[in-house]
Coordinates of C-alpha atoms in Angstrom, one line a residue:
Chain A
M120 CA 114.8 107.2 72.5
T121 CA 112.3 106.1 69.8
T122 CA 114.6 104.5 68.0
S123 CA 116.2 102.2 70.6
P124 CA 114.8 98.9 71.3
A125 CA 112.9 98.2 74.4
I126 CA 115.3 95.0 75.0
Q127 CA 118.5 94.8 73.2
T128 CA 121.0 92.1 74.2
R129 CA 124.9 92.0 72.9
N130 CA 126.9 88.8 73.2
L131 CA 125.3 88.0 76.8
S132 CA 126.8 85.2 78.9
H133 CA 126.2 84.3 82.2
H134 CA 127.6 81.7 85.0
F135 CA 126.7 80.0 88.4
G136 CA 129.0 78.9 90.5
S137 CA 132.6 79.2 90.6
G138 CA 136.0 77.0 90.2
E139 CA 135.1 73.5 89.0
T140 CA 131.4 73.6 89.4
R141 CA 131.0 77.2 87.3
L142 CA 128.5 76.7 85.2
Q143 CA 127.4 78.5 81.9
V144 CA 124.0 79.2 81.5
L145 CA 123.5 81.7 78.7
H146 CA 126.1 81.6 75.8
H147 CA 126.7 84.8 73.8
L148 CA 122.7 85.9 73.3
D149 CA 122.0 88.6 71.1
L150 CA 118.6 89.9 70.9
E151 CA 116.4 92.8 69.9
I152 CA 113.0 93.1 71.1
P153 CA 111.0 96.5 69.8
K154 CA 108.9 98.7 71.3
G155 CA 105.0 97.2 71.7
Q156 CA 106.1 93.8 70.9
F157 CA 104.2 90.9 72.8
V158 CA 107.1 88.1 72.9
I159 CA 106.7 84.6 74.4
L160 CA 110.3 82.9 75.2
M161 CA 110.2 79.0 76.0
G162 CA 112.4 76.3 76.6
P163 CA 112.6 73.3 78.5
S164 CA 113.8 73.7 82.0
G165 CA 117.1 74.3 82.4
S166 CA 117.3 76.3 79.1
G167 CA 118.2 79.5 80.6
K168 CA 114.9 81.4 79.8
T169 CA 114.2 82.3 83.7
T170 CA 118.1 83.6 83.6
L171 CA 117.7 85.2 80.9
L172 CA 114.3 87.3 82.2
T173 CA 116.0 88.1 85.6
L174 CA 118.9 89.6 83.6
V175 CA 116.7 91.9 81.4
G176 CA 114.3 92.3 84.3
C177 CA 117.0 94.2 86.2
L178 CA 116.8 91.5 89.0
R179 CA 120.5 90.0 88.5
S180 CA 123.6 91.8 87.8
V181 CA 125.4 91.2 84.1
Q182 CA 128.4 89.5 84.1
E183 CA 129.4 89.6 80.5
G184 CA 128.4 91.4 77.6
S185 CA 125.5 94.1 77.2
V186 CA 121.9 94.5 78.2
K187 CA 120.3 97.6 77.3
L188 CA 116.9 98.2 78.3
L189 CA 114.9 101.5 76.7
G190 CA 118.2 102.5 75.7
E191 CA 120.0 102.6 78.8
E192 CA 123.1 99.9 79.7
L193 CA 122.7 97.6 82.3
S194 CA 125.9 96.1 82.4
G195 CA 128.1 97.5 85.6
A196 CA 125.1 99.8 86.5
N197 CA 124.9 100.3 90.5
E198 CA 122.1 99.5 92.5
R199 CA 120.1 102.9 92.3
T200 CA 120.1 102.6 88.6
L201 CA 118.7 99.4 88.8
M202 CA 116.3 100.3 91.0
L203 CA 115.1 103.6 89.0
M204 CA 114.8 101.3 85.7
R205 CA 112.8 98.5 87.9
R206 CA 110.0 101.2 88.5
R207 CA 109.6 101.4 84.7
L208 CA 109.1 97.8 84.5
G209 CA 106.1 95.7 85.8
F210 CA 106.2 92.4 87.1
I211 CA 104.0 89.2 87.0
F212 CA 105.4 86.5 88.9
Q213 CA 104.4 82.6 88.7
A214 CA 103.0 82.8 92.3
H215 CA 101.1 85.8 92.8
N216 CA 103.3 87.4 95.3
L217 CA 100.7 89.5 96.9
H218 CA 101.2 90.8 100.6
D219 CA 98.7 88.8 102.7
S220 CA 98.5 91.8 105.1
L221 CA 97.2 94.0 102.4
T222 CA 93.5 94.0 100.9
A223 CA 93.5 93.9 96.9
M224 CA 93.3 97.7 96.6
Q225 CA 96.3 98.3 98.8
N226 CA 98.4 95.8 97.1
V227 CA 97.8 97.6 93.8
R228 CA 98.8 100.9 95.5
M229 CA 102.2 99.5 96.3
G230 CA 102.7 99.6 92.5
L231 CA 101.6 103.5 92.8
D232 CA 103.3 104.4 96.0
V233 CA 106.7 103.2 94.5
H234 CA 106.4 106.2 92.2
G235 CA 105.3 108.2 95.4
K236 CA 102.1 108.8 93.9
G237 CA 100.1 106.2 95.7
H238 CA 98.5 109.2 98.1
G239 CA 95.3 110.7 97.6
P240 CA 91.6 110.4 95.8
E241 CA 93.2 110.2 92.5
A242 CA 95.0 107.2 93.1
E243 CA 92.5 105.6 94.9
A244 CA 90.5 105.9 91.7
A245 CA 93.1 104.9 89.6
C246 CA 93.7 101.7 91.4
Q247 CA 89.9 101.1 91.7
H248 CA 89.7 101.6 87.6
V249 CA 92.3 99.0 87.2
L250 CA 91.1 96.5 89.6
E251 CA 87.7 97.0 87.5
L252 CA 89.7 96.3 84.5
V253 CA 91.0 93.0 85.8
G254 CA 87.3 92.2 87.1
L255 CA 88.0 92.6 90.5
G256 CA 85.7 95.6 91.0
E257 CA 83.5 94.1 93.7
R258 CA 86.7 93.0 95.7
V259 CA 88.6 96.0 96.5
D260 CA 89.0 95.5 100.4
H261 CA 89.4 91.6 100.0
Y262 CA 92.7 90.2 101.5
P263 CA 94.3 87.7 99.5
S264 CA 93.5 85.0 101.8
Q265 CA 89.8 85.4 100.7
L266 CA 90.4 85.3 97.1
S267 CA 90.7 82.6 94.7
G268 CA 93.9 81.4 92.9
G269 CA 92.6 83.4 89.7
Q270 CA 91.8 86.4 91.5
K271 CA 95.1 86.5 93.5
Q272 CA 96.5 86.4 89.9
R273 CA 94.4 88.9 88.5
V274 CA 95.3 91.4 91.4
A275 CA 98.9 90.8 90.5
V276 CA 98.3 91.6 86.9
A277 CA 96.6 95.2 88.2
R278 CA 99.5 95.8 90.6
A279 CA 101.9 95.2 87.4
L280 CA 100.0 97.6 85.4
I281 CA 99.1 100.3 87.2
G282 CA 102.3 102.1 87.1
N283 CA 101.9 102.0 83.4
P284 CA 105.3 100.6 82.5
D285 CA 107.3 100.4 79.3
I286 CA 107.9 96.7 79.6
L287 CA 105.8 94.0 81.0
F288 CA 108.1 91.1 82.6
A289 CA 105.7 88.0 83.2
D290 CA 106.9 84.2 84.5
E291 CA 104.6 81.7 83.9
P292 CA 101.6 83.8 84.8
T293 CA 99.3 81.0 84.0
A294 CA 101.0 78.0 85.7
A295 CA 98.7 78.3 88.9
L296 CA 95.7 78.5 86.8
D297 CA 93.1 76.3 85.3
K298 CA 92.8 76.5 81.5
E299 CA 90.1 79.0 81.2
M300 CA 91.3 81.4 83.9
G301 CA 94.5 81.0 82.5
Q302 CA 93.0 82.4 79.1
Q303 CA 91.5 85.3 80.6
V304 CA 94.4 86.6 82.4
I305 CA 96.5 86.4 79.3
E306 CA 93.7 88.0 77.1
L307 CA 93.9 90.7 79.9
I308 CA 97.7 91.3 79.5
R309 CA 97.2 91.4 75.7
E310 CA 94.4 93.9 75.9
L311 CA 95.9 96.1 78.5
A312 CA 99.4 95.8 76.6
N313 CA 97.6 97.0 73.2
Q314 CA 96.1 99.9 74.4
R315 CA 99.1 101.3 76.2
Q316 CA 101.6 100.1 73.7
T317 CA 103.4 97.9 76.4
T318 CA 106.2 95.5 75.7
V319 CA 105.3 92.2 77.2
F320 CA 108.3 89.5 77.7
M321 CA 106.9 86.4 78.9
V322 CA 108.4 83.1 79.9
T323 CA 106.2 80.3 79.5
H324 CA 105.6 76.4 78.8
D325 CA 101.6 77.0 78.1
H326 CA 101.3 76.5 74.3
R327 CA 97.5 77.3 74.8
I328 CA 98.7 81.0 74.8
L329 CA 101.3 81.0 71.8
D330 CA 98.7 82.2 69.5
Y331 CA 98.9 85.7 71.5
A332 CA 102.3 86.2 70.5
D333 CA 103.7 88.8 68.5
R334 CA 107.0 86.3 68.1
I335 CA 108.0 83.3 70.0
I336 CA 111.7 83.0 71.3
N337 CA 112.8 79.5 71.6
M338 CA 115.8 78.4 73.9
E339 CA 117.8 75.3 74.2
D340 CA 121.0 74.8 76.6
G341 CA 121.8 78.9 77.3
R342 CA 121.0 79.3 73.3
I343 CA 118.7 80.7 71.1
V344 CA 117.9 78.2 68.7
E345 CA 114.5 80.0 66.9
S346 CA 113.2 83.2 66.8
Chain B
M58 CA 91.8 104.8 111.6
I59 CA 95.2 104.6 113.0
T60 CA 96.0 103.5 109.1
N61 CA 94.7 106.5 107.7
I62 CA 96.5 108.6 110.2
L63 CA 99.7 106.7 109.4
I64 CA 99.1 107.3 106.0
R65 CA 98.8 110.9 105.9
L66 CA 102.2 110.9 108.6
L67 CA 104.1 108.5 106.0
H68 CA 102.7 109.5 102.5
R69 CA 102.7 105.8 102.0
L70 CA 100.9 102.6 102.9
P71 CA 101.9 101.9 106.7
I72 CA 103.1 98.7 105.8
G73 CA 105.0 97.7 108.9
W74 CA 101.9 98.5 111.0
L75 CA 99.5 96.6 108.6
Q76 CA 101.8 93.7 108.7
L77 CA 101.5 93.8 112.7
N78 CA 98.1 94.6 112.5
H79 CA 97.4 91.8 110.5
N80 CA 99.3 88.8 112.9
R81 CA 97.1 89.6 116.0
T82 CA 99.1 86.8 118.2
R83 CA 102.2 88.2 117.2
L84 CA 100.9 91.8 117.8
I85 CA 99.7 90.7 121.3
A86 CA 103.2 88.9 121.9
A87 CA 105.3 91.9 120.8
V88 CA 103.5 94.2 123.0
G89 CA 103.3 91.9 126.0
G90 CA 107.1 91.8 125.7
V91 CA 107.8 95.7 125.4
T92 CA 105.0 96.1 128.1
F93 CA 106.5 93.3 130.8
A94 CA 109.7 94.9 129.7
N95 CA 108.7 98.5 130.9
I96 CA 106.8 97.2 133.9
L97 CA 110.3 95.8 135.1
I98 CA 111.8 98.9 134.8
F99 CA 109.6 101.1 135.9
M100 CA 109.3 98.9 139.4
Q101 CA 113.3 98.8 139.3
L102 CA 113.4 102.6 138.8
G103 CA 110.6 102.9 141.5
F104 CA 112.1 100.8 144.1
M105 CA 115.8 102.6 143.6
G106 CA 113.8 106.2 143.5
A107 CA 112.1 105.2 147.0
L108 CA 115.2 104.0 148.7
F109 CA 117.4 107.1 147.9
S110 CA 114.3 109.3 148.6
T111 CA 114.0 107.5 151.9
S112 CA 117.4 107.4 152.9
V113 CA 117.4 111.2 153.3
F114 CA 114.2 111.8 155.0
T115 CA 116.1 112.4 158.1
H116 CA 118.5 115.0 156.5
K117 CA 115.5 116.8 154.5
N118 CA 113.6 117.4 157.4
L119 CA 115.9 118.9 160.0
S120 CA 115.6 123.0 160.0
T121 CA 119.5 124.0 159.2
D122 CA 121.7 126.0 157.3
L123 CA 124.6 124.4 157.8
V124 CA 125.7 120.9 159.6
L125 CA 128.6 119.8 161.3
L126 CA 129.6 115.9 160.7
P127 CA 132.7 114.1 161.6
S128 CA 135.1 114.6 159.0
N129 CA 135.1 110.8 157.9
F130 CA 131.1 110.9 157.4
L131 CA 129.3 109.0 154.8
S132 CA 126.5 108.0 155.7
L133 CA 124.1 108.8 158.7
R134 CA 123.7 105.2 159.4
E135 CA 127.4 104.8 160.1
A136 CA 128.3 107.8 161.6
T137 CA 130.8 108.1 164.1
S138 CA 130.8 111.4 166.3
F139 CA 133.1 114.1 167.1
P140 CA 134.0 116.5 169.9
R141 CA 131.3 119.3 171.1
R142 CA 133.9 121.7 171.5
R143 CA 134.0 122.0 167.5
I144 CA 130.4 123.3 168.1
Y145 CA 132.0 125.8 170.3
Q146 CA 134.5 126.9 167.9
A147 CA 132.2 127.1 165.0
E148 CA 130.1 129.2 166.9
S149 CA 132.8 131.9 167.0
H150 CA 131.9 132.8 163.4
P151 CA 130.3 136.1 163.5
A152 CA 127.6 134.6 160.9
V153 CA 126.5 131.9 163.2
V154 CA 123.3 132.5 165.1
S155 CA 122.8 129.3 167.0
A156 CA 124.1 125.7 167.1
D157 CA 122.5 122.8 168.2
P158 CA 124.3 119.0 168.9
I159 CA 121.9 116.2 167.7
Y160 CA 122.9 112.6 168.3
I161 CA 121.9 109.8 166.5
G162 CA 121.4 106.0 167.0
Q163 CA 119.9 102.9 166.3
V164 CA 117.7 100.5 168.6
F165 CA 116.4 97.2 167.9
W166 CA 112.6 96.8 169.3
T167 CA 110.8 93.7 169.9
D168 CA 106.8 94.3 170.3
P169 CA 106.0 92.0 173.5
V170 CA 102.3 91.7 172.5
G171 CA 102.5 90.2 168.8
G172 CA 106.4 89.6 168.6
D173 CA 107.2 91.8 165.9
T174 CA 110.5 93.4 165.8
A175 CA 111.2 96.9 164.5
Q176 CA 114.8 99.0 163.9
F177 CA 114.3 102.5 164.8
R178 CA 116.4 105.1 164.3
V179 CA 116.7 107.4 167.4
L180 CA 117.4 111.1 167.3
G181 CA 118.3 112.9 170.6
V182 CA 117.6 116.7 170.2
P183 CA 117.6 119.7 172.7
P184 CA 114.2 119.8 173.5
D185 CA 114.3 123.5 174.7
S186 CA 116.4 124.9 172.0
P187 CA 114.8 128.3 171.2
D188 CA 116.0 127.2 167.5
P189 CA 113.6 125.3 165.3
I190 CA 115.1 121.7 165.2
F191 CA 112.9 120.2 162.5
L192 CA 110.9 121.6 159.4
N193 CA 108.2 119.2 159.9
K194 CA 105.6 121.4 162.2
T195 CA 103.9 118.8 163.7
I196 CA 107.4 117.0 165.3
Q197 CA 108.4 120.7 166.4
A198 CA 104.7 120.9 168.3
E199 CA 105.6 117.7 170.1
L200 CA 109.2 118.9 171.1
P201 CA 108.8 120.6 174.4
K202 CA 106.8 117.3 175.8
L203 CA 110.4 115.8 175.5
K204 CA 111.5 118.1 178.5
Q205 CA 110.0 115.6 181.0
P206 CA 112.2 112.8 181.5
D207 CA 111.6 109.4 179.7
K208 CA 109.4 110.8 177.3
A209 CA 109.8 110.3 173.2
I210 CA 107.6 110.5 170.1
L211 CA 107.1 108.2 167.7
D212 CA 107.0 108.1 163.8
I213 CA 103.5 106.2 163.2
K214 CA 104.7 105.4 159.6
T215 CA 107.2 103.1 160.9
R216 CA 106.7 100.1 159.0
Q217 CA 104.3 97.4 160.0
L218 CA 103.8 99.2 163.4
N219 CA 100.6 97.7 165.4
P220 CA 97.9 99.9 164.7
D221 CA 96.8 99.9 168.3
I222 CA 100.2 101.9 169.9
T223 CA 99.2 104.7 167.3
K224 CA 95.7 104.7 168.7
A225 CA 96.8 104.5 172.1
I226 CA 98.7 107.7 171.8
L227 CA 96.3 109.5 169.8
E228 CA 93.5 108.8 172.1
K229 CA 94.9 108.3 175.8
G230 CA 97.9 110.7 175.2
S231 CA 100.6 108.1 176.1
Y232 CA 101.5 104.4 175.3
D233 CA 104.9 102.7 177.2
L234 CA 107.1 101.1 175.4
E235 CA 110.3 99.1 176.5
L236 CA 113.5 100.3 174.7
N237 CA 116.6 98.8 175.9
N238 CA 115.2 97.5 179.0
L239 CA 114.3 100.8 179.6
Q240 CA 110.4 102.0 180.0
F241 CA 109.6 104.7 177.8
H242 CA 106.5 106.9 177.5
F243 CA 105.3 107.8 173.6
V244 CA 103.6 111.1 174.1
G245 CA 103.6 112.4 170.4
T246 CA 103.2 111.2 167.0
F247 CA 104.6 112.3 163.8
T248 CA 104.5 110.8 160.2
Q249 CA 107.6 109.8 158.2
G250 CA 108.2 106.8 157.2
G251 CA 111.2 104.1 157.5
S252 CA 114.0 103.9 155.0
F253 CA 116.2 100.9 153.6
G254 CA 117.7 100.5 156.9
D255 CA 115.4 101.5 159.5
D256 CA 111.8 100.6 160.1
G257 CA 110.8 104.3 161.6
S258 CA 112.5 106.9 163.7
I259 CA 111.6 107.8 167.7
I260 CA 112.6 111.5 169.0
V261 CA 113.7 112.0 172.6
S262 CA 115.5 114.5 174.4
T263 CA 119.3 114.6 175.0
D264 CA 119.2 113.4 178.3
A265 CA 116.6 110.3 177.4
F266 CA 119.3 109.5 174.5
M267 CA 122.5 109.1 176.8
R268 CA 119.9 106.9 179.0
L269 CA 118.9 104.7 176.3
F270 CA 122.7 104.3 175.0
R271 CA 125.3 104.2 177.7
N272 CA 128.0 104.2 176.0
R273 CA 127.5 107.8 174.1
Q274 CA 128.4 110.9 175.7
P275 CA 127.0 114.0 175.4
G276 CA 130.5 115.5 174.3
T277 CA 130.4 113.6 171.2
P278 CA 127.5 114.4 168.8
T279 CA 127.0 112.9 165.5
L280 CA 125.9 115.9 164.0
A281 CA 125.2 119.5 164.5
L282 CA 122.6 122.2 163.1
I283 CA 124.1 125.7 162.6
H284 CA 121.7 128.3 161.6
L285 CA 123.2 131.4 159.9
A286 CA 122.3 134.7 160.1
P287 CA 119.8 136.3 157.0
G288 CA 121.3 136.8 154.0
S289 CA 124.6 134.7 154.8
D290 CA 126.2 132.8 152.0
A291 CA 126.4 129.3 153.6
H292 CA 128.8 128.1 150.9
K293 CA 131.4 130.7 152.0
V294 CA 130.2 130.3 155.9
A295 CA 131.1 126.7 155.5
R296 CA 134.3 127.2 153.9
E297 CA 135.3 129.9 156.6
I298 CA 134.0 127.6 159.5
N299 CA 136.1 124.7 158.2
A300 CA 139.5 126.9 158.4
L301 CA 138.4 127.7 162.0
L302 CA 138.7 123.8 162.6
P303 CA 142.1 122.8 161.9
E304 CA 141.7 119.6 164.1
G305 CA 140.6 118.0 160.8
D306 CA 138.2 115.7 162.7
T307 CA 134.9 117.9 162.0
I308 CA 134.0 119.0 158.7
A309 CA 131.3 121.8 158.1
M310 CA 128.8 121.6 155.2
T311 CA 125.5 122.9 153.6
K312 CA 122.6 120.9 154.0
Q313 CA 122.2 120.5 150.5
Q314 CA 125.7 118.8 150.6
F315 CA 124.7 116.9 153.5
I316 CA 121.9 115.2 151.6
D317 CA 124.0 114.9 148.3
A318 CA 126.7 113.2 150.3
E319 CA 124.5 110.7 151.8
Q320 CA 122.5 110.0 148.2
N321 CA 125.9 109.5 146.5
Y322 CA 127.3 107.1 149.2
Q323 CA 123.7 105.1 148.6
A324 CA 124.2 105.4 144.8
Q325 CA 127.9 104.3 145.1
Q326 CA 129.2 102.6 148.2
T327 CA 126.0 100.5 149.0
P328 CA 124.6 97.7 146.3
I329 CA 121.5 99.9 146.1
G330 CA 122.7 101.7 142.6
F331 CA 124.0 98.2 141.6
V332 CA 121.3 96.1 142.3
F333 CA 118.6 98.1 140.8
G334 CA 120.7 99.5 137.8
F335 CA 121.3 96.0 136.9
G336 CA 117.5 95.3 137.1
V337 CA 116.9 97.7 135.0
V338 CA 119.7 96.7 132.3
M339 CA 118.2 93.2 132.8
A340 CA 114.8 94.2 131.9
F341 CA 116.1 96.3 129.1
V342 CA 117.8 93.2 127.6
V343 CA 114.7 91.2 128.0
G344 CA 112.6 93.4 125.8
L345 CA 115.2 93.9 123.3
V346 CA 115.4 90.0 122.9
I347 CA 111.6 89.7 122.7
V348 CA 111.3 92.7 120.2
Y349 CA 114.3 91.3 118.2
Q350 CA 112.8 88.2 117.8
V351 CA 109.1 89.1 116.8
L352 CA 110.7 91.6 114.0
T353 CA 113.2 89.1 112.6
T354 CA 110.7 86.4 112.4
D355 CA 108.4 89.2 110.7
V356 CA 110.9 90.1 108.3
Q357 CA 111.6 86.4 108.0
D358 CA 108.1 85.8 107.0
H359 CA 108.0 88.5 104.4
L360 CA 111.4 87.4 102.5
A361 CA 109.1 87.2 99.5
E362 CA 106.8 90.0 99.4
Y363 CA 109.8 92.3 100.4
A364 CA 111.5 90.7 97.2
T365 CA 108.7 91.2 95.1
F366 CA 108.3 94.7 96.3
K367 CA 112.2 95.2 95.7
A368 CA 111.6 94.0 91.6
I369 CA 109.2 96.5 91.4
G370 CA 111.5 99.3 92.2
Y371 CA 111.4 99.8 96.0
S372 CA 114.6 100.8 97.5
Q373 CA 116.5 99.5 100.7
G374 CA 115.6 102.1 102.6
F375 CA 112.1 101.6 102.2
F376 CA 111.9 98.0 104.1
R377 CA 114.3 99.6 107.0
G378 CA 111.3 102.0 107.2
I379 CA 108.8 99.3 107.3
V380 CA 110.8 97.7 110.4
F381 CA 111.3 100.8 112.1
E382 CA 108.0 101.3 111.4
E383 CA 107.0 98.5 113.2
A384 CA 109.5 99.0 116.2
L385 CA 108.0 102.3 116.8
S386 CA 104.6 101.1 116.8
L387 CA 105.5 98.3 119.3
A388 CA 107.2 100.8 121.4
I389 CA 104.0 103.0 121.6
L390 CA 101.4 100.3 121.7
G391 CA 104.1 98.8 124.9
F392 CA 104.8 101.6 126.4
V393 CA 101.1 103.1 127.4
P394 CA 99.9 99.7 129.1
G395 CA 103.0 99.4 130.6
L396 CA 103.1 103.1 132.5
V397 CA 99.5 102.4 133.7
V398 CA 100.3 99.0 135.0
S399 CA 103.0 100.6 137.0
I400 CA 101.3 103.5 138.4
F401 CA 98.8 100.9 140.3
L402 CA 101.9 98.5 141.0
Y403 CA 103.4 101.4 142.8
A404 CA 100.8 102.0 144.5
F405 CA 100.3 98.4 145.5
A406 CA 104.2 98.0 146.1
S407 CA 104.0 101.5 148.4
R408 CA 101.5 99.7 150.8
A409 CA 103.2 96.7 150.9
T410 CA 106.7 97.8 151.6
G411 CA 105.6 101.3 153.3
L412 CA 108.2 103.0 151.1
P413 CA 107.0 106.2 149.1
I414 CA 107.3 104.4 145.6
E415 CA 105.9 107.0 143.3
M416 CA 105.9 108.2 139.7
Q417 CA 108.3 110.8 139.9
F418 CA 108.0 113.5 137.2
G419 CA 110.2 112.7 134.2
R420 CA 110.4 108.8 135.1
P421 CA 107.8 107.9 132.1
A422 CA 110.0 110.1 129.7
F423 CA 113.4 108.2 130.9
V424 CA 111.4 105.0 130.6
F425 CA 109.8 105.5 127.0
S426 CA 113.3 106.9 125.7
L427 CA 115.1 103.5 126.5
T428 CA 111.9 101.8 125.1
L429 CA 112.4 103.6 122.0
I430 CA 116.3 102.8 122.2
M431 CA 115.2 99.2 123.0
C432 CA 112.6 99.1 120.0
V433 CA 115.0 100.9 117.6
L434 CA 118.3 98.8 118.3
S435 CA 116.0 95.8 118.0
G436 CA 114.9 96.4 114.4
L437 CA 118.5 97.7 113.7
I438 CA 119.5 94.4 114.3
A439 CA 116.7 92.7 112.4
T440 CA 117.1 95.0 109.3
N441 CA 120.1 92.7 108.9
R442 CA 118.1 89.8 107.6
L443 CA 116.5 92.5 104.9
A444 CA 119.5 91.9 102.6
H445 CA 117.9 88.0 102.1
A446 CA 115.2 89.7 100.4
D447 CA 116.5 89.1 96.4
P448 CA 114.1 89.4 93.8
A449 CA 116.2 86.9 91.9
D450 CA 115.3 84.3 94.6
L451 CA 111.6 84.8 93.1
F452 CA 111.8 82.4 90.4

């Protein structure tokens, strides 16, 4: 178990469309990311980085080749296996994707509820703690509409971290934030990931945050050009 | 408060309830829709129930074990008559203690004072019979007054009856009315109320009945009341009497069979059952469409959130749970005001129509079941939309 890498792809290809409009977006990718690494995936639009992220993030079915996550094969896995695997992952999206009918606290609790542990005073304390870590201890009962963009993204970070994920996936988490706020959010992710030995796999265009990465992967036209 | 109760019940955040509660306009629209559908259903059932119960007021009030009826009997309103000889034949059965012929007709009356019209059911009964004719003690006590010629007793719950008439009978002891160009002295009152077909009832003696209806004969009653010796098996005696009546023009049945036959006729042969049943179905469909609309829009509006939840490991069943939680909340929230408003509307409609529109025991449970089915069905259709919540679309 300790020997298996966090993410491993072998000969991974992916197509969109069918027939004449069929388009290959990933070409025979071989990739290995050991546990605990902070990896940034870069590349121009259309280079296939988001497709790669959704494939290794259990959000899209593997068509060709192999994806192993924490030692488990995703190719040909059924919906239930994918769902159980997703519970071991954390996700931060470009947009915060918070539920507008839930308070900051309740949104974070959704990350615990999925494990059946969102109930009771312990859960409450854990959520409070994570929200304090992201600097929102005073705003736990605010609804998303009462929070600023940066605050919302920090709630999303808290939600992704509350379940203690083995791997944290992030898709342009700083895109909607100004420089300073972006910096803060990335530092936060970096720090929390370090403490918990979480693997981070992040897609970004943002050159300001490259310094935080252990490793930078560049993609172009569906191929890894530099790693 | 409700949120905390739901957390305890569901062991998770009540997302459905929180979603509904967050968008108050949508919540009010949805609850209003359910309430509206509930009121419609309650009113349809109320009217239907009232019409069914009034259709057998006369039947239920008869003091009897068995009745003899023309064998083609469907409904008292359309009942023909049978030869009086059949009563004597039936009396030959040892269990029969007594038998009394009853004559029934309809008379149309115009109030010379106000010009109001009323359709009366007239019952011609033997006033000197030693056996009780009616269960209603008031009527039974008034019957001896009918021994004198041209006397009658009046149902003072007759629909839109001029209150002066009631007052005159109660205070002066008599009021004269002209029926079919004959002067009748109304010397007593009782309370029963009209039905779908008749506005009220009048009771007269057999002799007065024959004067009122020139074409009717004492030899051809509409029905006969048959009192049995205590301890007799009514069903068995009815069968045995039928064996004594080989002519096939007359039939004996128990009082309950008589009531059931009338109600069956009302339910199946008249448009009442269909019209109100149809009304219930329409109200159900209206509620279904409103709840479906609200739930689908709600699912549509939250697809991105659901996709996010899916991405962090929630199952399809979880989202179905949210939709059903919403459906259930709407059913409960809509039913309660629907029931309360309906109780008030029953009282109002009852006064307006003179029909006994009452909240029968069991009806709220029935309507709530319908509401649940309505909301769950809407939810079931709305969950189809959930398939559109694809986490891959979040990028």
